[in-house]
Coordinates of C-alpha atoms (C1' of nucleotides) in Angstrom, one line a residue:
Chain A
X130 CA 124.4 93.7 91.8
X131 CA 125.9 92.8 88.4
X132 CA 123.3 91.5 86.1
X133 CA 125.7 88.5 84.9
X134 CA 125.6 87.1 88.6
X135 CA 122.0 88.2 89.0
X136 CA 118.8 85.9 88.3
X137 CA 116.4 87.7 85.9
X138 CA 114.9 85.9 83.0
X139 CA 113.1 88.5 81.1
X140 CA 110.6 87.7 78.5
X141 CA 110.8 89.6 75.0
X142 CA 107.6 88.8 74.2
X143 CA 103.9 89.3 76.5
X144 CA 102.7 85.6 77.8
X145 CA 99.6 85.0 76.6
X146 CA 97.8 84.9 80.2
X147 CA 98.8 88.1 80.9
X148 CA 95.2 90.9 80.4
X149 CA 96.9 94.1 82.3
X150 CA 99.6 95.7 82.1
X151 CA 100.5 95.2 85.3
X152 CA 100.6 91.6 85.2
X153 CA 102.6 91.5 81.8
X154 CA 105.3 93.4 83.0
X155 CA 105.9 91.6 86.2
X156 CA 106.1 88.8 83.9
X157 CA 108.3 90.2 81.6
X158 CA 110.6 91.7 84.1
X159 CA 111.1 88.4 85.5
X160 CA 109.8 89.2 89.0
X161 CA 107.4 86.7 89.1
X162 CA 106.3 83.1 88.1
X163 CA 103.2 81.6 88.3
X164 CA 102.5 77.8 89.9
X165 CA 98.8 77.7 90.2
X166 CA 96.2 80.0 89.8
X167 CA 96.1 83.3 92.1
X168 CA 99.4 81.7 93.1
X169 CA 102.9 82.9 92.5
X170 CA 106.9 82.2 93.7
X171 CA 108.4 86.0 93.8
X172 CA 111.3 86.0 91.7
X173 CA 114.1 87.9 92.8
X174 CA 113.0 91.3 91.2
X175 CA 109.9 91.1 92.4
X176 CA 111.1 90.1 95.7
X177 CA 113.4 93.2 96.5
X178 CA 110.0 95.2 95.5
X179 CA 108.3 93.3 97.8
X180 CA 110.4 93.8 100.4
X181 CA 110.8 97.3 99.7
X182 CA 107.1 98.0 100.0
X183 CA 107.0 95.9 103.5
X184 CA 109.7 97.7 104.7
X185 CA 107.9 101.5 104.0
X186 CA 104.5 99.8 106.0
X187 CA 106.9 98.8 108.9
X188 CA 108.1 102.0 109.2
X189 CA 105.3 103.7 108.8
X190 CA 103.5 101.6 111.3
X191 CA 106.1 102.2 113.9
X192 CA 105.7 106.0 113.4
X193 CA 102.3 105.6 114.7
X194 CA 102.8 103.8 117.5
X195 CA 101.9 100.0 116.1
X196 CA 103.5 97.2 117.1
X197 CA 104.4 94.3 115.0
X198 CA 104.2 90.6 115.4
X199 CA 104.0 87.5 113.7
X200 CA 100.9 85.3 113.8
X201 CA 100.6 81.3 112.4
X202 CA 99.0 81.0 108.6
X203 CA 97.9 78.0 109.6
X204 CA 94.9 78.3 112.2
X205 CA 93.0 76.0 114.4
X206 CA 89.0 75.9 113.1
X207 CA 87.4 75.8 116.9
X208 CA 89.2 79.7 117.2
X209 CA 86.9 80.7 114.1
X210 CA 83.9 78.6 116.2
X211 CA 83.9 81.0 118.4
X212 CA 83.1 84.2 116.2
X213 CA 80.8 82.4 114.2
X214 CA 82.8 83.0 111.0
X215 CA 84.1 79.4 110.5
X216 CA 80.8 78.7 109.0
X217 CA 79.8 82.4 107.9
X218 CA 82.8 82.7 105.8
X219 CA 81.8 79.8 103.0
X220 CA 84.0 78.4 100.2
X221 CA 86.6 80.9 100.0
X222 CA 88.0 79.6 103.4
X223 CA 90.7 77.1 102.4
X224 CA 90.0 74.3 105.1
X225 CA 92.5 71.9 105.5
X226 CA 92.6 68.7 107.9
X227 CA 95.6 67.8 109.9
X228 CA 96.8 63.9 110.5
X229 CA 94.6 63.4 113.6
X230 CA 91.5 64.7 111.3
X231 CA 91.9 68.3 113.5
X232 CA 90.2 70.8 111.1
X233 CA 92.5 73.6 110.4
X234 CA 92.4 76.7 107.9
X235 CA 94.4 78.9 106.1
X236 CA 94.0 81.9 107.4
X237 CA 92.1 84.2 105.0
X238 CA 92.5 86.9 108.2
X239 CA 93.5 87.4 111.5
X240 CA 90.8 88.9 113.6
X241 CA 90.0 85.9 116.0
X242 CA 93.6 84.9 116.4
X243 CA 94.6 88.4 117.7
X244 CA 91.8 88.3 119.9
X245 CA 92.6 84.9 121.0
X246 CA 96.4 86.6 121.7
X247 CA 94.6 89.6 123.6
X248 CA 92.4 88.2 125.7
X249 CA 95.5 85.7 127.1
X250 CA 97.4 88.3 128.2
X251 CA 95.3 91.8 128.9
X252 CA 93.0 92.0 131.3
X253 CA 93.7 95.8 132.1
X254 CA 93.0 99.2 130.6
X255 CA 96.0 100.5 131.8
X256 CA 97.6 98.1 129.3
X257 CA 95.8 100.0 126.7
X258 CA 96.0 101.7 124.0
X259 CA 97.5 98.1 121.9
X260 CA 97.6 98.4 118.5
X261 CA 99.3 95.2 117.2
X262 CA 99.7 94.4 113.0
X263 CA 101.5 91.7 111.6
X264 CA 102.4 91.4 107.5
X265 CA 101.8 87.6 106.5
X266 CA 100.7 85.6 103.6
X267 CA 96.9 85.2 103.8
X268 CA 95.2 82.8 101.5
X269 CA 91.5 83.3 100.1
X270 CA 89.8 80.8 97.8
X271 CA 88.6 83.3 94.9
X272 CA 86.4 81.6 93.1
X273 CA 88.2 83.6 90.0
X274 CA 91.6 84.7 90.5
X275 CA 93.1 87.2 87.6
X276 CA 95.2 89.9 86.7
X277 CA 98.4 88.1 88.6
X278 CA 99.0 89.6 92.1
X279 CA 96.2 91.8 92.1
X280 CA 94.0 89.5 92.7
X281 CA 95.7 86.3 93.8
X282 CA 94.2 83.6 95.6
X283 CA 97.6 83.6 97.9
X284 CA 98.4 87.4 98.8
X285 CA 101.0 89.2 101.4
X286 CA 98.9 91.6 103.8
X287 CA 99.2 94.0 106.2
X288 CA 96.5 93.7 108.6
X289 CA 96.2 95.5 112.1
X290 CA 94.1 95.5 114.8
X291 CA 93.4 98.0 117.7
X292 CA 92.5 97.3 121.1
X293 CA 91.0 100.6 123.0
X294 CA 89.1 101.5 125.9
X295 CA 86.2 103.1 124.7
X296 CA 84.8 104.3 121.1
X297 CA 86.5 107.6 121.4
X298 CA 89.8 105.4 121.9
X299 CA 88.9 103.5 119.1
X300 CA 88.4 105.9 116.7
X301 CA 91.2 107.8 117.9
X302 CA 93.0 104.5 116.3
X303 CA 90.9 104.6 113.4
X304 CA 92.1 107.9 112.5
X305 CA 95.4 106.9 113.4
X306 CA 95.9 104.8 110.6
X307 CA 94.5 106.8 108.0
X308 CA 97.1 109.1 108.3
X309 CA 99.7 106.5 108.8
X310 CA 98.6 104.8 105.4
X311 CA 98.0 108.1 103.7
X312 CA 101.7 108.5 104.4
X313 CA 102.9 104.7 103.0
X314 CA 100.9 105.1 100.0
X315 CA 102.5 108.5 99.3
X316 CA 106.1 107.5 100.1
X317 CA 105.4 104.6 97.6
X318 CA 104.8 107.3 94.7
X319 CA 100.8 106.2 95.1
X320 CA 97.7 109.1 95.0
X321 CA 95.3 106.7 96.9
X322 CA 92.2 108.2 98.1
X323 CA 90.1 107.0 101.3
X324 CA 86.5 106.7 100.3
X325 CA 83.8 106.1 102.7
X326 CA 82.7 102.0 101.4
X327 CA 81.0 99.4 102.9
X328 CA 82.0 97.2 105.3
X329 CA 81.4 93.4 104.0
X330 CA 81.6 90.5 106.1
X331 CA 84.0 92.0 108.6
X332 CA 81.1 94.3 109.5
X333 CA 81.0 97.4 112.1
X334 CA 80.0 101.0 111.5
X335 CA 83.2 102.9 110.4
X336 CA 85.3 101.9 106.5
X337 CA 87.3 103.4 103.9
X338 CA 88.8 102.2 101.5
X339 CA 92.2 103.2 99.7
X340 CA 91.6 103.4 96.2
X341 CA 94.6 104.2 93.7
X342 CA 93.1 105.3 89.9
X343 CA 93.5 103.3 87.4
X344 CA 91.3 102.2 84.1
X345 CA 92.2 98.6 85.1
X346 CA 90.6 99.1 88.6
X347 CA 87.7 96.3 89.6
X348 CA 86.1 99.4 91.8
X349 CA 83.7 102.1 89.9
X350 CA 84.5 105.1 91.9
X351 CA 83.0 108.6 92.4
X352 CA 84.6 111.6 93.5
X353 CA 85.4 115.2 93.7
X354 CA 88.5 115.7 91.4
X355 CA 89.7 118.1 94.4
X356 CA 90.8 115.3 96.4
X357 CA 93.6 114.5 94.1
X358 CA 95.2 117.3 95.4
X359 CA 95.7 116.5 98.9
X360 CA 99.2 115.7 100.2
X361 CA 100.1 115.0 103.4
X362 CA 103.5 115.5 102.3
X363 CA 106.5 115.5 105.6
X364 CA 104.1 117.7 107.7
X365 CA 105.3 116.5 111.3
X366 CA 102.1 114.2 112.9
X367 CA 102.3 113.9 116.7
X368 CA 100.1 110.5 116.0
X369 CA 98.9 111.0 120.0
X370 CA 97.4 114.0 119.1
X371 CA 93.7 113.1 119.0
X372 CA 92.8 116.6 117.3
X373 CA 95.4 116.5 115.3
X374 CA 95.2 113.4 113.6
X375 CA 91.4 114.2 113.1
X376 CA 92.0 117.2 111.7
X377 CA 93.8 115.6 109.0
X378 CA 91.5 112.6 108.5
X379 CA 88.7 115.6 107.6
X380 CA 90.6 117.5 105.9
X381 CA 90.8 114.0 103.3
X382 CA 87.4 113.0 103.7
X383 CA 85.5 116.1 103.6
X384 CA 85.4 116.3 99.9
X385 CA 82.8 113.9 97.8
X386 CA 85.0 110.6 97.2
X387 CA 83.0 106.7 97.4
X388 CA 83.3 103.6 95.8
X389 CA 79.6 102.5 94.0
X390 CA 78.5 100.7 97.3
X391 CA 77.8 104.1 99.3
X392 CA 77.6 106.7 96.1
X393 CA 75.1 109.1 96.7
X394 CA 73.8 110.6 93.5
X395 CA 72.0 113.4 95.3
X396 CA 74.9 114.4 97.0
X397 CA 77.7 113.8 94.1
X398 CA 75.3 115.8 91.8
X399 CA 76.4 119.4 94.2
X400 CA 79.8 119.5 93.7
X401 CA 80.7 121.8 90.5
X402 CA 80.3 120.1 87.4
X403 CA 84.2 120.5 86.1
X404 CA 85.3 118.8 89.2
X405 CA 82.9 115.7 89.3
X406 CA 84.5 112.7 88.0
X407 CA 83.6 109.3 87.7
X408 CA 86.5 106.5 87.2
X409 CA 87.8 103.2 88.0
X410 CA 90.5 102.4 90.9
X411 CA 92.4 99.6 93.1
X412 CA 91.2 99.3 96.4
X413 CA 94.9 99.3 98.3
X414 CA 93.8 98.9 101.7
X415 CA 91.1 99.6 104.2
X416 CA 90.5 100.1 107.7
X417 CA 87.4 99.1 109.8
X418 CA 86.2 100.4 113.1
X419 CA 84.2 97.7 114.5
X420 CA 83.2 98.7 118.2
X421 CA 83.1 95.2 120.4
X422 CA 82.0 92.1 117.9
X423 CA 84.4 90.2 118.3
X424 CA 85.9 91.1 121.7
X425 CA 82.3 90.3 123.0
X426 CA 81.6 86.9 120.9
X427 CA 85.3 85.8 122.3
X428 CA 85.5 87.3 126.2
X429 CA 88.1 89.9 125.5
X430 CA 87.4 92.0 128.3
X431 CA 89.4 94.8 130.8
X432 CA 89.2 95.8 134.1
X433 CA 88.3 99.7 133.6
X434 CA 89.7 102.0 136.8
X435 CA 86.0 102.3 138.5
X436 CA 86.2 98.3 138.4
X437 CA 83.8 97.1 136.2
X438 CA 84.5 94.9 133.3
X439 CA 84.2 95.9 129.3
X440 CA 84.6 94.1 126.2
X441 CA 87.6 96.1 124.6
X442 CA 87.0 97.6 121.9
X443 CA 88.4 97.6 118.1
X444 CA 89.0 97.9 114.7
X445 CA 91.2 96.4 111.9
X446 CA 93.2 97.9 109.0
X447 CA 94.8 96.4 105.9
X448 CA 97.1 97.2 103.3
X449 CA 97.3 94.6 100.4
X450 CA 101.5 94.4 100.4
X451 CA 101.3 91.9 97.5
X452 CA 98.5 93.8 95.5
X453 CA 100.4 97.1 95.7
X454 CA 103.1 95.7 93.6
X455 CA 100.7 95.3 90.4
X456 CA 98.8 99.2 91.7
X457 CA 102.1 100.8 91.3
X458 CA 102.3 99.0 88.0
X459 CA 99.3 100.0 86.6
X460 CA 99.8 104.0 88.3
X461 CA 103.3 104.1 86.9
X462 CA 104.6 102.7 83.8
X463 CA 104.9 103.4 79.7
X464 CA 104.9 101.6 76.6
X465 CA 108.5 100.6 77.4
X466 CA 107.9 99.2 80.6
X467 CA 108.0 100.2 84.6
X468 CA 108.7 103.7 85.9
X469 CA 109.0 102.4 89.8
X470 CA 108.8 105.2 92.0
X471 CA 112.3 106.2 94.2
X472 CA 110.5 104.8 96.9
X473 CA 110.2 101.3 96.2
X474 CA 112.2 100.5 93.2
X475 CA 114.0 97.3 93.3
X476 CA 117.5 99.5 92.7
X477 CA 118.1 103.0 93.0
X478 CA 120.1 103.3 89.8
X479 CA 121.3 101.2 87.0
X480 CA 124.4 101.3 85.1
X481 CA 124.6 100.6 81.4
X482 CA 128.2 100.0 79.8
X483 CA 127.5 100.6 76.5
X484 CA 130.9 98.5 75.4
X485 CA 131.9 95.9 77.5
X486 CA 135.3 94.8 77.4
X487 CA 136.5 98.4 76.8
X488 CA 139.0 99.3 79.1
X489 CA 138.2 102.7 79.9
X490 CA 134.2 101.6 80.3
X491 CA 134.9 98.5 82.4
X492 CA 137.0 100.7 84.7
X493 CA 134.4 103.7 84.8
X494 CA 131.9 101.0 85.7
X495 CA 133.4 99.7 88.3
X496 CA 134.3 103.0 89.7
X497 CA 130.6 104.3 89.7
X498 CA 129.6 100.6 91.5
X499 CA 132.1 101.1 94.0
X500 CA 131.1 104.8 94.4
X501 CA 127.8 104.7 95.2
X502 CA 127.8 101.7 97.1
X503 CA 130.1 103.7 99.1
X504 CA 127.3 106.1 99.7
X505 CA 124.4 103.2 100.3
X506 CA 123.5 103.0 96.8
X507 CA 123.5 99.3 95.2
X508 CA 122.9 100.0 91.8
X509 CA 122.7 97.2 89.2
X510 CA 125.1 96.9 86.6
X511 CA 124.4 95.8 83.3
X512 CA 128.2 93.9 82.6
X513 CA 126.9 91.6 80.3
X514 CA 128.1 91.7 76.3
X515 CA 125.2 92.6 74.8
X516 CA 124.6 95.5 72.5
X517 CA 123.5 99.0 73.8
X518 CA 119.8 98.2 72.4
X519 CA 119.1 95.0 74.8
X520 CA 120.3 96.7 77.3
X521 CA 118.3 99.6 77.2
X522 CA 115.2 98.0 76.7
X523 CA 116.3 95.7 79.9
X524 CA 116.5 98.5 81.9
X525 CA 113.3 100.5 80.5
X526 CA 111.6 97.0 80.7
X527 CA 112.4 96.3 84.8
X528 CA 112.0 100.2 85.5
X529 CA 114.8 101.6 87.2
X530 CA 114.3 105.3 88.2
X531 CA 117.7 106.5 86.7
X532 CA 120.4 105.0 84.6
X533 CA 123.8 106.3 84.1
X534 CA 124.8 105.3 80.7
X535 CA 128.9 104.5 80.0
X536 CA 130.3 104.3 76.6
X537 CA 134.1 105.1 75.0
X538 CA 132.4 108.1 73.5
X539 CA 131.1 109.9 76.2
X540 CA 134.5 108.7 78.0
X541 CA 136.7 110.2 75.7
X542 CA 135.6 114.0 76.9
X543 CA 135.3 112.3 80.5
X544 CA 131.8 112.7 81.3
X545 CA 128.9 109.9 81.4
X546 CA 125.3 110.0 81.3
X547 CA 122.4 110.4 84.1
X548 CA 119.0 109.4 82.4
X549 CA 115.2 110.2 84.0
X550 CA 113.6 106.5 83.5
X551 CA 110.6 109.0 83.9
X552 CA 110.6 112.0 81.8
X553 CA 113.7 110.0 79.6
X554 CA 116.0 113.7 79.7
X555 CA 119.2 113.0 79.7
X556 CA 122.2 115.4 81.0
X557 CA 125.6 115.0 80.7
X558 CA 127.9 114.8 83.5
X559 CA 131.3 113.5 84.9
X560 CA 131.6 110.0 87.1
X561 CA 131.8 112.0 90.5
X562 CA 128.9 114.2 89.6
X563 CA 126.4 111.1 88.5
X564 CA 127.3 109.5 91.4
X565 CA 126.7 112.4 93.6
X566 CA 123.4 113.7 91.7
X567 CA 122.2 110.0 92.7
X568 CA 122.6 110.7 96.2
X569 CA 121.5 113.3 96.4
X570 CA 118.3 112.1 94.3
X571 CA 117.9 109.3 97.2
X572 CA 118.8 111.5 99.9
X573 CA 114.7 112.0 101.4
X574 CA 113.6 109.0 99.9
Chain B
rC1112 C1' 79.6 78.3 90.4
rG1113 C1' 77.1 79.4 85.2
rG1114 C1' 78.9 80.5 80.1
rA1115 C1' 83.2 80.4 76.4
rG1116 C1' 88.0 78.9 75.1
rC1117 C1' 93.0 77.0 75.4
rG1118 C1' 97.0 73.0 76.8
rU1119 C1' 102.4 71.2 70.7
rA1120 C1' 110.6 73.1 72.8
rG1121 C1' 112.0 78.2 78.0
rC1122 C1' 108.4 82.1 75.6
rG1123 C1' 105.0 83.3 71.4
rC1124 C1' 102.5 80.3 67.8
rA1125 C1' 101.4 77.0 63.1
rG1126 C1' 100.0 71.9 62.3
rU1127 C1' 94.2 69.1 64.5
rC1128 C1' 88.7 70.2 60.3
rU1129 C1' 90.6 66.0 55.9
rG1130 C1' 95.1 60.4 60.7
rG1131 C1' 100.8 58.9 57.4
rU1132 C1' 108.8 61.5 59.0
rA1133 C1' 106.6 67.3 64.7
rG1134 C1' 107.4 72.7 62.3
rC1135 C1' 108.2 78.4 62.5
rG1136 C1' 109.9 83.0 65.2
rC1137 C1' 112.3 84.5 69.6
rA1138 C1' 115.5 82.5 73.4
rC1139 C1' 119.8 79.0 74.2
rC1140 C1' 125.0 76.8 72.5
rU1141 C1' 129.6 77.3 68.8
rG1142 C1' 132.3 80.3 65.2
rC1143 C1' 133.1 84.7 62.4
rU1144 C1' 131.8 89.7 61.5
rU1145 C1' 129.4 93.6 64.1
rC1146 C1' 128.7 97.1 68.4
rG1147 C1' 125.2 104.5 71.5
rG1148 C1' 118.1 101.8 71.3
rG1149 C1' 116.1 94.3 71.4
rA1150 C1' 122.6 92.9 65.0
rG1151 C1' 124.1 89.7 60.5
rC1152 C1' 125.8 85.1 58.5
rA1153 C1' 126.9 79.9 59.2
rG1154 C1' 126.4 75.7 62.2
rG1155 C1' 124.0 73.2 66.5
rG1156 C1' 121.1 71.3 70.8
rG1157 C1' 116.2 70.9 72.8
rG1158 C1' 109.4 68.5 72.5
rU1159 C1' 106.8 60.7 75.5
rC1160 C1' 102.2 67.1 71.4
rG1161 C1' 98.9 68.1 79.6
rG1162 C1' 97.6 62.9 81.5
rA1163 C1' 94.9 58.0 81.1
rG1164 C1' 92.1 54.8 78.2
rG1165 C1' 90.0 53.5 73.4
rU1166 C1' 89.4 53.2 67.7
rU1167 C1' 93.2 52.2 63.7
rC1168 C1' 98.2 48.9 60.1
rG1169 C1' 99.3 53.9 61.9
rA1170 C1' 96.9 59.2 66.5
rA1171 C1' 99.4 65.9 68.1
rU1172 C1' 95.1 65.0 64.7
rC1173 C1' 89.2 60.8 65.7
rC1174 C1' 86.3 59.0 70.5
rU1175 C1' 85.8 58.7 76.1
rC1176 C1' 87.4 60.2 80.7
rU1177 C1' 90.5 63.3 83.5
rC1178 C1' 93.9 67.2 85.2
rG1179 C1' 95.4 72.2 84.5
rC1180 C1' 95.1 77.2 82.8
rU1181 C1' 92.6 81.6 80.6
rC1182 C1' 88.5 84.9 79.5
rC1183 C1' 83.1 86.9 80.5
rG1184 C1' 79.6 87.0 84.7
rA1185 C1' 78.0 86.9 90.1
rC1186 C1' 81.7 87.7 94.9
rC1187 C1' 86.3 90.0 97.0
rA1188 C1' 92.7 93.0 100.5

RNA sequence: CGGAGCGUAGCGCAGUCUGGUAGCGCACCUGCUUCGGGAGCAGGGGGUCGGAGGUUCGAAUCCUCUCGCUCCGACCA
């Protein structure tokens, strides 16, 4: 993309609204606009992060055997009658009324509706294991909305839901996805640590919550500084493996980590001084084993192979899509601006031409562009006639993981620069070489 | 929903107390000079002062109502 063709009106100076840093850079970097409060249009920057981030959850979700869909946000109130929830869930349920005075609602979640889906079309347990997720936009009436997408009263969410058997089944699924959202968070450059919480309105026996660390986090959270350690890295998961995959849920939930709803005192007290910490964090996602409440309240029921009939039973599992954007954010940035991880950066690499209109830069420029789109790579170019300072602080402003920096200078002796948007080191290079060291960069990405 | 604030140009703000030609910085447009970390000079465009009603010779300013937004608190992916 060249930035003279591209739409991104950055902001110099920190709108007033804006409390965390999170929210003033996605401001500032143009990748959002506000229209009402809790409720923002995705500019285009913030859209390719968007998608990015989507895109990592898709892929991990299909690695574990999910299967996605695409339900209504728009729902019909009598479904909700059925659980109970359409009056249990109080003012932060947008209710709307349709022309023939139907009562409809934004959906603020998707449990009944996937039920409603199950129960049409399963009536076997040799149909099972399902495990079926959508990512939609889900709307909940905060009653105070703040820090921009973090906590918006209009959010993008991954939410999944498992359909098993039998509890062992069911927490096979459970388990499941706590490894396949241990993995997204770590392919989106986040450390976000599952800790036993409390269920809320959702209800059922078995939580955790995601939490990523951060001094702007809503959540006071308690844990054993050990955790921090744990990587799941590109081990191989056979995500069928019921062992396995509960091997590697202990091995992250052994150690002491809650949010203040279950903290134990008594038991956070044991672990070795040095290692006890106390801190604030972003709750990223969670995921809920809830047994049979809702397949009971709503007749989702299978044949099992002696004959008999069972109410199916489930969990659900979210990952706030939206909300990550502002996590990252707040886990990753500097007093210039955004460091996005490889993972999910908007562009791989951007290219600075320190003169535009010099011959030998334009051309360079347009060579690296070509080059590593060649190879999959769009970067975005900076081609418009501003000085080298604007453009730099453009680039450290929006975040880009690397920048390869072009100027007559560096020209003359034939090499260009590759710059860490990170660690800000610089090395010296020629065209062929930045444009390989990038690919290289993004190769496992 | 309780408490506290704020709505003046795209953004950040002054002006409101004490009514009298609507301003400043950034951004934007034109020209010249400049050009490896948000350039300088000169010129220029842009605002029914959130909205409605009222008081007044005269309202951004005073009064009433209303809409929107932000912050603190209780609740939440």
């Amino acid at each position: 993309m060249r930035l003279t063709r591209y739409f991104l009106p950055v902001l110099k100076e920190n709108p007033a609204e804006a409390q965390i840093v999170s929210h003033r850079y996605m401001l500032r970097a143009g990748m959002i606009k506000q229209q009402a409060a809790g409720i923002y249009s995705w500019l285009p920057l913030g859209y390719r992060v968007l998608k990015r981030i989507e895109q990592i959850v898709h892929e991990e979700q299909a690695r574990a055997g999910h299967i996605p869909l695409l339900m209504p946000t728009l729902q019909p109130a009598d479904l909700w009658r059925e659980s109970g929830r359409y009056d249990d869930y109080g003012q932060e349920m947008l209710r709307i009324k349709d022309r023939q005075d139907r009562e409809m609602l934004y959906g603020p979640t998707n449990e009944e509706m996937i039920t409603d889906i199950f129960r049409a079309h399963v009536t076997s347990y040799k149909d099972l294991p399902l495990t079926l997720y959508h990512i939609q936009w889900k709307f909940r009436d905060e009653m105070r909305p703040r820090f921009g997408v973090m906590r918006g009263r209009e959010f993008l969410m991954k939410d999944g839901y498992n359909f098993d058997v039998d509890k062992a089944s069911a927490l096979h699924a459970y388990n499941r996805h706590m490894v396949s959202y241990l993995r997204t968070y770590e392919r989106m450059g986040l450390t976000a640590i599952p800790m036993r919480a409390d269920s809320g309105p959702i209800g059922g026996d078995d939580t955790h919550e995601f939490l990523v660390l951060a001094s702007t986090g809503e959540s006071e959270v308690f844990f054993d500084s050990a955790v921090t350690d744990l990587k799941l890295g590109n081990r191989e998961v056979d995500y069928d493996n019921r062992d396995e995959v509960a091997a590697i849920c202990r091995e992250f939930t052994t150690l002491y980590a809650r949010t203040d709803e279950t903290h134990d005192p008594a038991v956070f007290d044991q672990i070795p001084e040095a290692r006890r910490k106390v801190a604030r964090g972003i709750e990223v996602g969670q995921i809920f084993y809830f047994g049979t409440k809702y397949s009971e309240a709503m007749g989702a029921m299978v044949t099992t192979a002696d004959g008999g009939k069972v109410p199916v039973e489930m969990g659900s599992h979210g990952i706030g899509v939206s909300r990550l954007l502002g996590a990252i954010i707040e886990a990753s940035h500097d007093d210039k601006g955004i460091i996005w991880p490889e993972g999910v950066t908007p562009f791989p690499v951007g290219i600075v031409n320190l003169k535009q209109g010099d011959a030998a830069a334009d051309a360079a420029c347009e060579g690296l562009y070509k080059a590593l789109a060649a190879k999959g790579l769009e970067a975005l170019y900076d081609d418009r006639d501003e000085r080298a300072g604007a453009k730099f602080a453009t680039m450290d402003l929006i975040g880009l993981p690397w920048r390869i920096t072009v100027g007559p200078r560096g020209l003359a002796n034939g090499i260009v620069e590759v710059t860490s948007r990170r660690t800000g080191v610089s090395e010296e290079m020629t065209p062929d070489a930045a444009v390989a060291r990038i690919a290289q960069i993004y190769a496992d990405v």
